[in-house]
Amino acid sequence: MSHDEDHITSTSEKLVRMANQIAAFFHSKSREEGVAGIAEHINKFWEPRMRRQFFELLDSGEGFDELVVAASARIKRPITPAEADLKLGLEPFPADAAASQK
């Protein structure tokens, strides 16, 4: 088994690739079906951390398929850990509060 570092991809690259693979499947459908299908799949099967990173990558202009970009308006943006603490009436950890203000 080779451990060639050229073939190791980052989590960010994997998320972009996965989203674009979903889009590739839905390109055979109508645009509306494709947008709805991508959003439904990501909302159902991607955990909040994955969706949080997805939106960070989307906001930074990563190489997402245009159908993924269109579907992003229907994908649930997860709340930050600091927002979750506030919803529960708790004081957020300083590090979480600082991270949510970026």
Phi, psi and omega in degrees: 000130182272144176245045182293116184292343178294339183262359178275126180249153180283165177300321179299313180297322179295317180296318178297315180298316180298314180298318180291330175292321176298315180298320180302320177297315186280353176295342179279353180260174173296159181302314181298316177297320180296312180299312180296319181294318178296311181299316180298315181298312182294318178298323182282320194248348179262128179289163183306322179298321179293316180292325177298314179293324177305312181292325176298316179293319179298315180295333180272359176083028178300169187279059179278146173302146183298333178290325176294317179299316179296322181288339185301333179294340181255000180270134182290121177276118182289152177282160179280164176302322179295319178295323178296317178300315181297321178298328180273001181078019180259156174280123181292149174299142181306320180295321178292319180296318180295320181293326183284346180269356180290000000 
